[in-house]
PDB file of C-alpha atoms in Angstrom:
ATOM      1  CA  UNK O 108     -17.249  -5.138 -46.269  1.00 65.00           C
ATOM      2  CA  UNK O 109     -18.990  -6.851 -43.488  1.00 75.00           C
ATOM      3  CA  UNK O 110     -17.772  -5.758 -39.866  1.00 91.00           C
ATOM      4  CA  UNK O 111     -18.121  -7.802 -36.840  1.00 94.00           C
ATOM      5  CA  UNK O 112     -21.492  -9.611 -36.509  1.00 96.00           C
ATOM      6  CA  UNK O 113     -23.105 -11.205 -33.525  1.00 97.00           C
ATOM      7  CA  UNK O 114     -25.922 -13.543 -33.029  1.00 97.00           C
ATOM      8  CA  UNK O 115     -28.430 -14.012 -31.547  1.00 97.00           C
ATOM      9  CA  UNK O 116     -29.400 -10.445 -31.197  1.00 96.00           C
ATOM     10  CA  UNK O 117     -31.437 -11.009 -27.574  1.00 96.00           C
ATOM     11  CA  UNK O 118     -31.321 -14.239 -25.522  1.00 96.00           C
ATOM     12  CA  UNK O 119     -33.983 -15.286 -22.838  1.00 98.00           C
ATOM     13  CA  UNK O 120     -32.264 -17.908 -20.654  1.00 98.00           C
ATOM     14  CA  UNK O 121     -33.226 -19.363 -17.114  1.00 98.00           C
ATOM     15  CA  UNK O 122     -30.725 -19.729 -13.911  1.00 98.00           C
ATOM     16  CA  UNK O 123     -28.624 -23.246 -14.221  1.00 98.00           C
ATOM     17  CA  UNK O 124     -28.975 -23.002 -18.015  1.00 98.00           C
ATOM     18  CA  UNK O 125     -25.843 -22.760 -21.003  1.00 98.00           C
ATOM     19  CA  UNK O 126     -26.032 -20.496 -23.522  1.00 98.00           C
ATOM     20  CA  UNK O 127     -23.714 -20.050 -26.925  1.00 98.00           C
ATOM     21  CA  UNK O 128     -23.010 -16.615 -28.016  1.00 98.00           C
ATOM     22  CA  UNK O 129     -21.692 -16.325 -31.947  1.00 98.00           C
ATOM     23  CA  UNK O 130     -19.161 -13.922 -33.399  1.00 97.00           C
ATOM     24  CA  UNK O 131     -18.119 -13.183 -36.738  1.00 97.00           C
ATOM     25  CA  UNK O 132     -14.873 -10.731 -36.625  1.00 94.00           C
ATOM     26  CA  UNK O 133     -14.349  -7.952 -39.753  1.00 91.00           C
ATOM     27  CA  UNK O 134     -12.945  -9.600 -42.911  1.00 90.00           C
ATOM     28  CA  UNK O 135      -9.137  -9.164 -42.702  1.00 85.00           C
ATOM     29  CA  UNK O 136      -9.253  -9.861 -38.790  1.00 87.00           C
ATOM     30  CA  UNK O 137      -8.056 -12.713 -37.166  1.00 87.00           C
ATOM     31  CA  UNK O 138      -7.881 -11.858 -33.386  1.00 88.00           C
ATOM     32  CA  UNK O 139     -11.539 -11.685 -31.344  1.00 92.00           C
ATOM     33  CA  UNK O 140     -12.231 -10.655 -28.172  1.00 92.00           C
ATOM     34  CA  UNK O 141     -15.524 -11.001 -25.993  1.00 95.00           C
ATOM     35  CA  UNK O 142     -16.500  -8.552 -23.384  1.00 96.00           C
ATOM     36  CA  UNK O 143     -19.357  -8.247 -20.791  1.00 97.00           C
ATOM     37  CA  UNK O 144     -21.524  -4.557 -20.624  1.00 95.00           C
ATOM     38  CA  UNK O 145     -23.110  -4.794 -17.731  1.00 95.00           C
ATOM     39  CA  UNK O 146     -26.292  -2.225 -17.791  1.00 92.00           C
ATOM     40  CA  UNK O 147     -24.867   1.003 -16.419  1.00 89.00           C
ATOM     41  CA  UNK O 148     -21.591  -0.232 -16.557  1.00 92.00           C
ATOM     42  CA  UNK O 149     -18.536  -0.214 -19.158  1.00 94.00           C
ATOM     43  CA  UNK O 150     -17.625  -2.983 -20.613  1.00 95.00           C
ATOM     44  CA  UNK O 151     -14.995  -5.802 -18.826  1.00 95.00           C
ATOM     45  CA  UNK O 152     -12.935  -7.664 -20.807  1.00 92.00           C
ATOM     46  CA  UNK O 153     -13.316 -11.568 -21.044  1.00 95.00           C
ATOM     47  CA  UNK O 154     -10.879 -13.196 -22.939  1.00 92.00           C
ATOM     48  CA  UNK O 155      -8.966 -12.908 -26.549  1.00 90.00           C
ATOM     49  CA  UNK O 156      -9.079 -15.759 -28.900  1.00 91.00           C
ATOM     50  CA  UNK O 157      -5.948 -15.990 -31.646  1.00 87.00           C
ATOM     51  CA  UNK O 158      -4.961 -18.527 -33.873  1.00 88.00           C
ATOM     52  CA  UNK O 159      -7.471 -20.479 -31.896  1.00 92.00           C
ATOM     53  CA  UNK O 160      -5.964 -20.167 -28.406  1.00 92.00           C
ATOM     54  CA  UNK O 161      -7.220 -18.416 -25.492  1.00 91.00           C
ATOM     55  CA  UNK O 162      -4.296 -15.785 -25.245  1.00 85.00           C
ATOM     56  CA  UNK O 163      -5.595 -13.436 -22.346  1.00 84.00           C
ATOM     57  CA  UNK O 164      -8.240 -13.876 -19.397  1.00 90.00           C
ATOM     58  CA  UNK O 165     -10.035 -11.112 -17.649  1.00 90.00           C
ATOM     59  CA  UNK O 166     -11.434 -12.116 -14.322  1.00 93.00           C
ATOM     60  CA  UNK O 167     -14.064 -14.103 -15.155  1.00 97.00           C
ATOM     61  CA  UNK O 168     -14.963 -17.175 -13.789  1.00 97.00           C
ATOM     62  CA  UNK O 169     -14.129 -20.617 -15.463  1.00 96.00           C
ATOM     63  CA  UNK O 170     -17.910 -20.429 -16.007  1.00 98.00           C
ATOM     64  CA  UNK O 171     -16.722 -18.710 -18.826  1.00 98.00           C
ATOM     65  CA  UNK O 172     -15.626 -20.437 -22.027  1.00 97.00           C
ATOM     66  CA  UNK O 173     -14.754 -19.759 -25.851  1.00 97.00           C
ATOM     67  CA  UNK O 174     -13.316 -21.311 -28.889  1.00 97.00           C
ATOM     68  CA  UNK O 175     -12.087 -19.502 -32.159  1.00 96.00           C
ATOM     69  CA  UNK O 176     -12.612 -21.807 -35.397  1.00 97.00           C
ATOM     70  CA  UNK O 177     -10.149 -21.851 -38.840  1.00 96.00           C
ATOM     71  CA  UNK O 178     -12.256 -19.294 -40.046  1.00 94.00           C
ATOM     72  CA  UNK O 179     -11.452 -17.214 -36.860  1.00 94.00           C
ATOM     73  CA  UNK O 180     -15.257 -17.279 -36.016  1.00 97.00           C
ATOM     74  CA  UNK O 181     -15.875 -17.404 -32.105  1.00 97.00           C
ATOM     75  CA  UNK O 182     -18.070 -18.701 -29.894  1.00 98.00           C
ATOM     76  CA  UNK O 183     -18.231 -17.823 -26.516  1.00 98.00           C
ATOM     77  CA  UNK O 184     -20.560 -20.242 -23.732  1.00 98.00           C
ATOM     78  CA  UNK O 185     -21.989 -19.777 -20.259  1.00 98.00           C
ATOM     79  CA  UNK O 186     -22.297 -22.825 -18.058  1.00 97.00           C
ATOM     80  CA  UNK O 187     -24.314 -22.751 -14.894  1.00 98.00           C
ATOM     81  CA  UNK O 188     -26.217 -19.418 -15.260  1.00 98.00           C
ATOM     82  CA  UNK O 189     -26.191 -16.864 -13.142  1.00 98.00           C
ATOM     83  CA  UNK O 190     -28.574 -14.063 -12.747  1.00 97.00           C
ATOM     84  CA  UNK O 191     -25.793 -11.910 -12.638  1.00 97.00           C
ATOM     85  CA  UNK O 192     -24.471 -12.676 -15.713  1.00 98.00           C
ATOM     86  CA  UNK O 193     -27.462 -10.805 -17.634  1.00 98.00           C
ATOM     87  CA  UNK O 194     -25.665  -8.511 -19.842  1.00 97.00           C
ATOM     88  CA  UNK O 195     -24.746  -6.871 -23.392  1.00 96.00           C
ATOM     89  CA  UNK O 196     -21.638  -9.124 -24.350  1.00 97.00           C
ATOM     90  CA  UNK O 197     -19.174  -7.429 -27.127  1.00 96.00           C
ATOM     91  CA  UNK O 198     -17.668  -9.075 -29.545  1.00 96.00           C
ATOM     92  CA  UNK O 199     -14.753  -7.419 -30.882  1.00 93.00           C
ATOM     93  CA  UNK O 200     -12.003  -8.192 -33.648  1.00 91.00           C
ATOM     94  CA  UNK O 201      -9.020  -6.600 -34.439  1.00 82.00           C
ATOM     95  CA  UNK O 202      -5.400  -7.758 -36.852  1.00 54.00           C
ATOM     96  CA  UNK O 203      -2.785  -9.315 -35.223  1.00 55.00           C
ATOM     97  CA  UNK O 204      -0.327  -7.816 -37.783  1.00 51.00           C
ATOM     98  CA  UNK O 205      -1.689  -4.111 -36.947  1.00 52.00           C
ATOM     99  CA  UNK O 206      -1.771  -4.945 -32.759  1.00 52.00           C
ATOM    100  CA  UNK O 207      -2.164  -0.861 -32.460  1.00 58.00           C
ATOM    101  CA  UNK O 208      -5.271  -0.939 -34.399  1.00 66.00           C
ATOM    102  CA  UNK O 209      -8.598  -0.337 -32.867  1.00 75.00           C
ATOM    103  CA  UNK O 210     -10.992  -3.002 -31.717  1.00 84.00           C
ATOM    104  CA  UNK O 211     -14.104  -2.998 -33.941  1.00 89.00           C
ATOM    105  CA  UNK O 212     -17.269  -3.769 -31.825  1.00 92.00           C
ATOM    106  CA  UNK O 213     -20.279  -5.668 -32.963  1.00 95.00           C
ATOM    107  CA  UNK O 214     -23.832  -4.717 -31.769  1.00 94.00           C
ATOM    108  CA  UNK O 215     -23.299  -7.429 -29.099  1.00 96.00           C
ATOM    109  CA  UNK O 216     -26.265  -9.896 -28.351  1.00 97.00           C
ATOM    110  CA  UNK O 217     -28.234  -9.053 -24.621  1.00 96.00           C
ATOM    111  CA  UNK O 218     -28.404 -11.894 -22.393  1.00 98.00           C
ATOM    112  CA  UNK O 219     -31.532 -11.896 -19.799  1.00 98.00           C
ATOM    113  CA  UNK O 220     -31.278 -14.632 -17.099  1.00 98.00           C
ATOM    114  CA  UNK O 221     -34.793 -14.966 -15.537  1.00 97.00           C
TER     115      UNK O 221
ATOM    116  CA  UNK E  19      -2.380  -2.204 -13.839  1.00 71.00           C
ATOM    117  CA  UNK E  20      -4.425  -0.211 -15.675  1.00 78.00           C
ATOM    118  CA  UNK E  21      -7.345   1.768 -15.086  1.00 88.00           C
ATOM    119  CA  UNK E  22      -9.179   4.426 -16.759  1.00 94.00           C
ATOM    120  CA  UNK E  23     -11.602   7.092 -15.116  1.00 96.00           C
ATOM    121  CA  UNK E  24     -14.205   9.317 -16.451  1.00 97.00           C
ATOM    122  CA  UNK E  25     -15.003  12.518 -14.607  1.00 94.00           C
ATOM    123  CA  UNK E  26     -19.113  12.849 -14.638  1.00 93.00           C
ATOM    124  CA  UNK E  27     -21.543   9.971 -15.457  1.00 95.00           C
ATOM    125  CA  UNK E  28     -24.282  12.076 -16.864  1.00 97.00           C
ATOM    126  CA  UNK E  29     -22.960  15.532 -19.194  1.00 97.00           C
ATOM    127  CA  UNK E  30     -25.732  18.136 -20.128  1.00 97.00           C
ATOM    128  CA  UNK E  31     -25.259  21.179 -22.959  1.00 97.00           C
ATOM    129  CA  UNK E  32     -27.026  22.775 -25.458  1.00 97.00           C
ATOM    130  CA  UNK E  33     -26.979  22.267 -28.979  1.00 97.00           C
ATOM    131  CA  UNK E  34     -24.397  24.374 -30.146  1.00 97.00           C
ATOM    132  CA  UNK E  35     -22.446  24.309 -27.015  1.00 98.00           C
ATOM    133  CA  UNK E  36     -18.964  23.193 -26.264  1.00 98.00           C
ATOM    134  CA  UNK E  37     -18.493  19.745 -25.063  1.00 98.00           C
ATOM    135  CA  UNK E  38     -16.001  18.109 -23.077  1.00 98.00           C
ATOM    136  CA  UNK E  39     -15.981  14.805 -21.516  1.00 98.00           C
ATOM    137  CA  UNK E  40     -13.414  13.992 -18.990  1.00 98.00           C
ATOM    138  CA  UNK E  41     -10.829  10.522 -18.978  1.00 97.00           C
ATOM    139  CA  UNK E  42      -7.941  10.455 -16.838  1.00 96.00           C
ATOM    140  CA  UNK E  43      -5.827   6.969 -16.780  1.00 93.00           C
ATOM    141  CA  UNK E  44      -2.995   4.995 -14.896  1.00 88.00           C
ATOM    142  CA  UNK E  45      -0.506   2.858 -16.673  1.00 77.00           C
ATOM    143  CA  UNK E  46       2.342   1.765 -16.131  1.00 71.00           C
ATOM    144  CA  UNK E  47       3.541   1.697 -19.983  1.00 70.00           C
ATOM    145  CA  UNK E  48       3.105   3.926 -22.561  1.00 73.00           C
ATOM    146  CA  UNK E  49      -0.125   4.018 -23.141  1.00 81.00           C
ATOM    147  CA  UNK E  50      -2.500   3.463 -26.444  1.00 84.00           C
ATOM    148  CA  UNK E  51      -6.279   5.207 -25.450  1.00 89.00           C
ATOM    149  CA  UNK E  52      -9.057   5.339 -27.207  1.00 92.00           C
ATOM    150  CA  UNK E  53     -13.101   6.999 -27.108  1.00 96.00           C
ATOM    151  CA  UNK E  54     -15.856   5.276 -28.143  1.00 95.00           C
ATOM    152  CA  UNK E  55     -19.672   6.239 -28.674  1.00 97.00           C
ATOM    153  CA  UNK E  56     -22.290   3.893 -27.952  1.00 95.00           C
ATOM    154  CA  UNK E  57     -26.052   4.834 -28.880  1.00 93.00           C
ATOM    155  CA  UNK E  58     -28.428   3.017 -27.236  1.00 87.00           C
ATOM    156  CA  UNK E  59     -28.795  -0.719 -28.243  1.00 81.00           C
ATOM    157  CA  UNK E  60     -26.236  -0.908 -30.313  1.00 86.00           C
ATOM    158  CA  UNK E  61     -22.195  -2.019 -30.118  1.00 89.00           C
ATOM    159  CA  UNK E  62     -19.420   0.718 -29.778  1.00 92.00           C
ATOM    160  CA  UNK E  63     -18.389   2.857 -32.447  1.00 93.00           C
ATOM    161  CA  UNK E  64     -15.128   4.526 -32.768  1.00 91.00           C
ATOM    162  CA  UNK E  65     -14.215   8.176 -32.526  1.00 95.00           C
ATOM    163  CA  UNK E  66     -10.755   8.081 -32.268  1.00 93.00           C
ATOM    164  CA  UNK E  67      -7.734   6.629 -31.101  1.00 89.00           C
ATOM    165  CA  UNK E  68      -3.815   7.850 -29.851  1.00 89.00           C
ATOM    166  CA  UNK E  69      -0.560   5.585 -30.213  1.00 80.00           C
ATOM    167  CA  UNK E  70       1.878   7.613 -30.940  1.00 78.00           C
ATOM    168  CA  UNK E  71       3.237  10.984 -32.448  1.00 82.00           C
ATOM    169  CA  UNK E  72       0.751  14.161 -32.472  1.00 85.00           C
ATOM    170  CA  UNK E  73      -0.692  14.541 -29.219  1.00 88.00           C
ATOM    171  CA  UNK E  74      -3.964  16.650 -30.624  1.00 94.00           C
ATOM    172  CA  UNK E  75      -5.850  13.965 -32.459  1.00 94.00           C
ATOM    173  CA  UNK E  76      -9.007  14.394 -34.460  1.00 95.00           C
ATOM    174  CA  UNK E  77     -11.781  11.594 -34.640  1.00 94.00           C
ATOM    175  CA  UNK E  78     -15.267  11.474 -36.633  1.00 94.00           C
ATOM    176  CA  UNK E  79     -17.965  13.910 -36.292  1.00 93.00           C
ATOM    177  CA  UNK E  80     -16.029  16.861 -35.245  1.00 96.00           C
ATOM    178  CA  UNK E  81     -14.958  15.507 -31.909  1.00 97.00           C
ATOM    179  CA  UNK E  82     -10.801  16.032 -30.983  1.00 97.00           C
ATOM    180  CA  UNK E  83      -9.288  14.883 -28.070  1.00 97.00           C
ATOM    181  CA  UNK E  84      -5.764  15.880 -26.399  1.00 95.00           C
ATOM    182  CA  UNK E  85      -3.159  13.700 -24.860  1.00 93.00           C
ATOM    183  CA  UNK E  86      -1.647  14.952 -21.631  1.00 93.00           C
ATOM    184  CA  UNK E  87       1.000  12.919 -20.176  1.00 90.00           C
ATOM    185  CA  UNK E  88       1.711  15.078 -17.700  1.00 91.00           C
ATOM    186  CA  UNK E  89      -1.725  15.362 -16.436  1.00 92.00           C
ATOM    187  CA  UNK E  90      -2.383  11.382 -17.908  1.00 93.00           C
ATOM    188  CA  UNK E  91      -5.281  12.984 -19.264  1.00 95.00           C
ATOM    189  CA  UNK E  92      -7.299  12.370 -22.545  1.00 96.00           C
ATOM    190  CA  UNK E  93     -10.188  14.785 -22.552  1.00 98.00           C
ATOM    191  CA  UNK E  94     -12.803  14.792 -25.518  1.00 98.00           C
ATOM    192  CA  UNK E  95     -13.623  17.828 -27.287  1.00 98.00           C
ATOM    193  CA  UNK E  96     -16.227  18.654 -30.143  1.00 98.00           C
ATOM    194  CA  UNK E  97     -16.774  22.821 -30.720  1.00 97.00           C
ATOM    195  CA  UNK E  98     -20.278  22.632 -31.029  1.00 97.00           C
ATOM    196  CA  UNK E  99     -22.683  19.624 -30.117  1.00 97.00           C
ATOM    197  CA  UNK E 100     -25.487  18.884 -32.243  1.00 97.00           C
ATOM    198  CA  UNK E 101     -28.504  16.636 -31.002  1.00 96.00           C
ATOM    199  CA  UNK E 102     -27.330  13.551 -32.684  1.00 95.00           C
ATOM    200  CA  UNK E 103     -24.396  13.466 -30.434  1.00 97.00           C
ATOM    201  CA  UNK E 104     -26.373  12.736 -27.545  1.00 97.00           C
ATOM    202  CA  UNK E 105     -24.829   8.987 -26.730  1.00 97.00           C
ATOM    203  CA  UNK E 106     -22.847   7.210 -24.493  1.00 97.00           C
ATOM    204  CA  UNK E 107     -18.876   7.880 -24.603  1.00 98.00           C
ATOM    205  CA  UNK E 108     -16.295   5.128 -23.341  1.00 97.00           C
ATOM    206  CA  UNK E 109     -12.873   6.001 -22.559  1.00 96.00           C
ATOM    207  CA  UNK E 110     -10.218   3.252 -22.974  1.00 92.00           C
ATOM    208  CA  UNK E 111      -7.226   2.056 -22.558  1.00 88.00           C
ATOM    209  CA  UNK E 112      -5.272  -0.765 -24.200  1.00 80.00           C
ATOM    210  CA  UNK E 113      -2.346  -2.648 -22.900  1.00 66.00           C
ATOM    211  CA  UNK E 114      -0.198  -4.416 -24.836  1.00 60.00           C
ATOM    212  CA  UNK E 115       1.720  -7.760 -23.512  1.00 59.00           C
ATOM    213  CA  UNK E 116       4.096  -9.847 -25.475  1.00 54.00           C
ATOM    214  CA  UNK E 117       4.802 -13.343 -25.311  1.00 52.00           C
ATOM    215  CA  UNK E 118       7.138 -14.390 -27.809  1.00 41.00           C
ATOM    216  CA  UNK E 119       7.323 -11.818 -29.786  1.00 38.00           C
ATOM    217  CA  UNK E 120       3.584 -11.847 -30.527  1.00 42.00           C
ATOM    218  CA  UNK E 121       1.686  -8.745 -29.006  1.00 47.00           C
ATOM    219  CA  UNK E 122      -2.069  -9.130 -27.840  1.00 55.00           C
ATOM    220  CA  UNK E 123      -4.152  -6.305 -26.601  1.00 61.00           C
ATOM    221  CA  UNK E 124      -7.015  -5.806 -24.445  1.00 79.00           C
ATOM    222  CA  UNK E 125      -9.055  -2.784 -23.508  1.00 86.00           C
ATOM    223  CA  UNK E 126     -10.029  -1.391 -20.109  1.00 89.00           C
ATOM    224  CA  UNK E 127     -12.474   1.054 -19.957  1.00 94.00           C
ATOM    225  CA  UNK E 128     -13.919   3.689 -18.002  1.00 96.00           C
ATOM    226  CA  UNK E 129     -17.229   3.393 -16.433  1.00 96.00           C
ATOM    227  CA  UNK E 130     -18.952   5.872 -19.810  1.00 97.00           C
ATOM    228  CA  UNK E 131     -20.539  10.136 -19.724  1.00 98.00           C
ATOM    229  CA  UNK E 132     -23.687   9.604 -21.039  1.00 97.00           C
ATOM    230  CA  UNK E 133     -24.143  13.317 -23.337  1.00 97.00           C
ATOM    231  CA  UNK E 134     -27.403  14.793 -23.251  1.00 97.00           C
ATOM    232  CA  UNK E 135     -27.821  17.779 -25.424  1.00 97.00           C
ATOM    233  CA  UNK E 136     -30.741  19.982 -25.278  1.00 96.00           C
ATOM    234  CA  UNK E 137     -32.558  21.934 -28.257  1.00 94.00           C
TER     235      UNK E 137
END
């Protein structure tokens, strides 16, 4: 049973530049959420993606985007980069149907913006 | 509005040792927390998890944590550390809104204990 996968792994990316981040949530899941670890830091919510709608926002700028597809795959883009957005982003899934179950985390993909 | 803190950024025992890392939280609703582990370069792992009921709960790897309303604490606990504990722990807290009748969930977390544990 596959859990949560994430690519790309690493990501190089220059100030001004978009990027695309990829998730894959645990088979049975249908809700995903994205989350930014900064180094040193824990890690801040973004938004939640279910049934293809952005259902919650962290405070994130609307820099910030995401889609969820049929196959509740996720993608999450950065316009305008910032070096400040260099970071370990999360993707998590979790059911709908079991809402007190526990996130599972992928190994996230770490974003450098030179 | 929630928030989550975690007493001591950097933890140091021996192997063998007790350990306990520190999470006290705010909420303003019942709350669901959680602890993670996070070893280095890689996404968080679960350790365990409280909703409802028992108020002692046991996780993976020996580790136990206690829920304290009083105290809104939710200290981990693990008898006797071994090296391969030595990691990053996340304290968290999830929130759960409704909007017709559908419930969502996000986490806030604490700011992590890195555990070092010496030979």
């Amino acid at each position: 049973d596959a859990g949560v996968t994430q690519s790309p792994t690493h990501l190089i990316k220059t100030r001004g530049q978009q990027v695309t981040l990829r998730c894959s949530p645990k088979s049975g899941h249908d809700t995903v959420s994205w989350y930014q670890q900064a180094l040193g830091q824990g890690p801040q919510f973004i938004f939640q993606y279910y049934e293809e709608e952005e259902r919650q926002r962290g405070n994130f700028p609307d820099r910030f985007s995401g889609h969820q597809f049929p196959n509740y795959s996720s993608e999450l883009n950065v316009n305008a980069l910032l070096l400040g957005d260099s970071a370990l982003y999360l993707c998590a899934s979790g059911g709908f149907r079991g809402y007190n179950s526990p996130l599972h985390f992928g190994n996230g993909t770490r974003l450098t913006v030179t | 509005a929630q928030s989550v803190t975690q007493l001591g950024s950097h933890v140091s025992v021996s192997e063998g040792a007790l350990v306990l890392l520190r999470c006290n939280y705010s909420s303003s609703v019942p709350p669901y927390l959680f602890w993670y582990v996070q070893y280095p370069n890689q996404g968080l792992q679960l350790l365990l998890k409280y909703t409802t009921g028992a108020t002692l709960v046991k996780g993976i790897n020996g580790f136990e944590a206690e829920f304290k309303k009083s105290e809104t604490s939710f200290h981990l606990t693990k008898p006797s550390a071994h090296m391969s504990d030595a990691a990053e722990y996340f304290c968290a807290v999830n929130h759960l809104l409704s909007a017709g009748g559908t419930s969502y969930g996000k986490l806030t977390f604490g700011q992590g204990t890195i555990l070092t544990v010496h030979p």
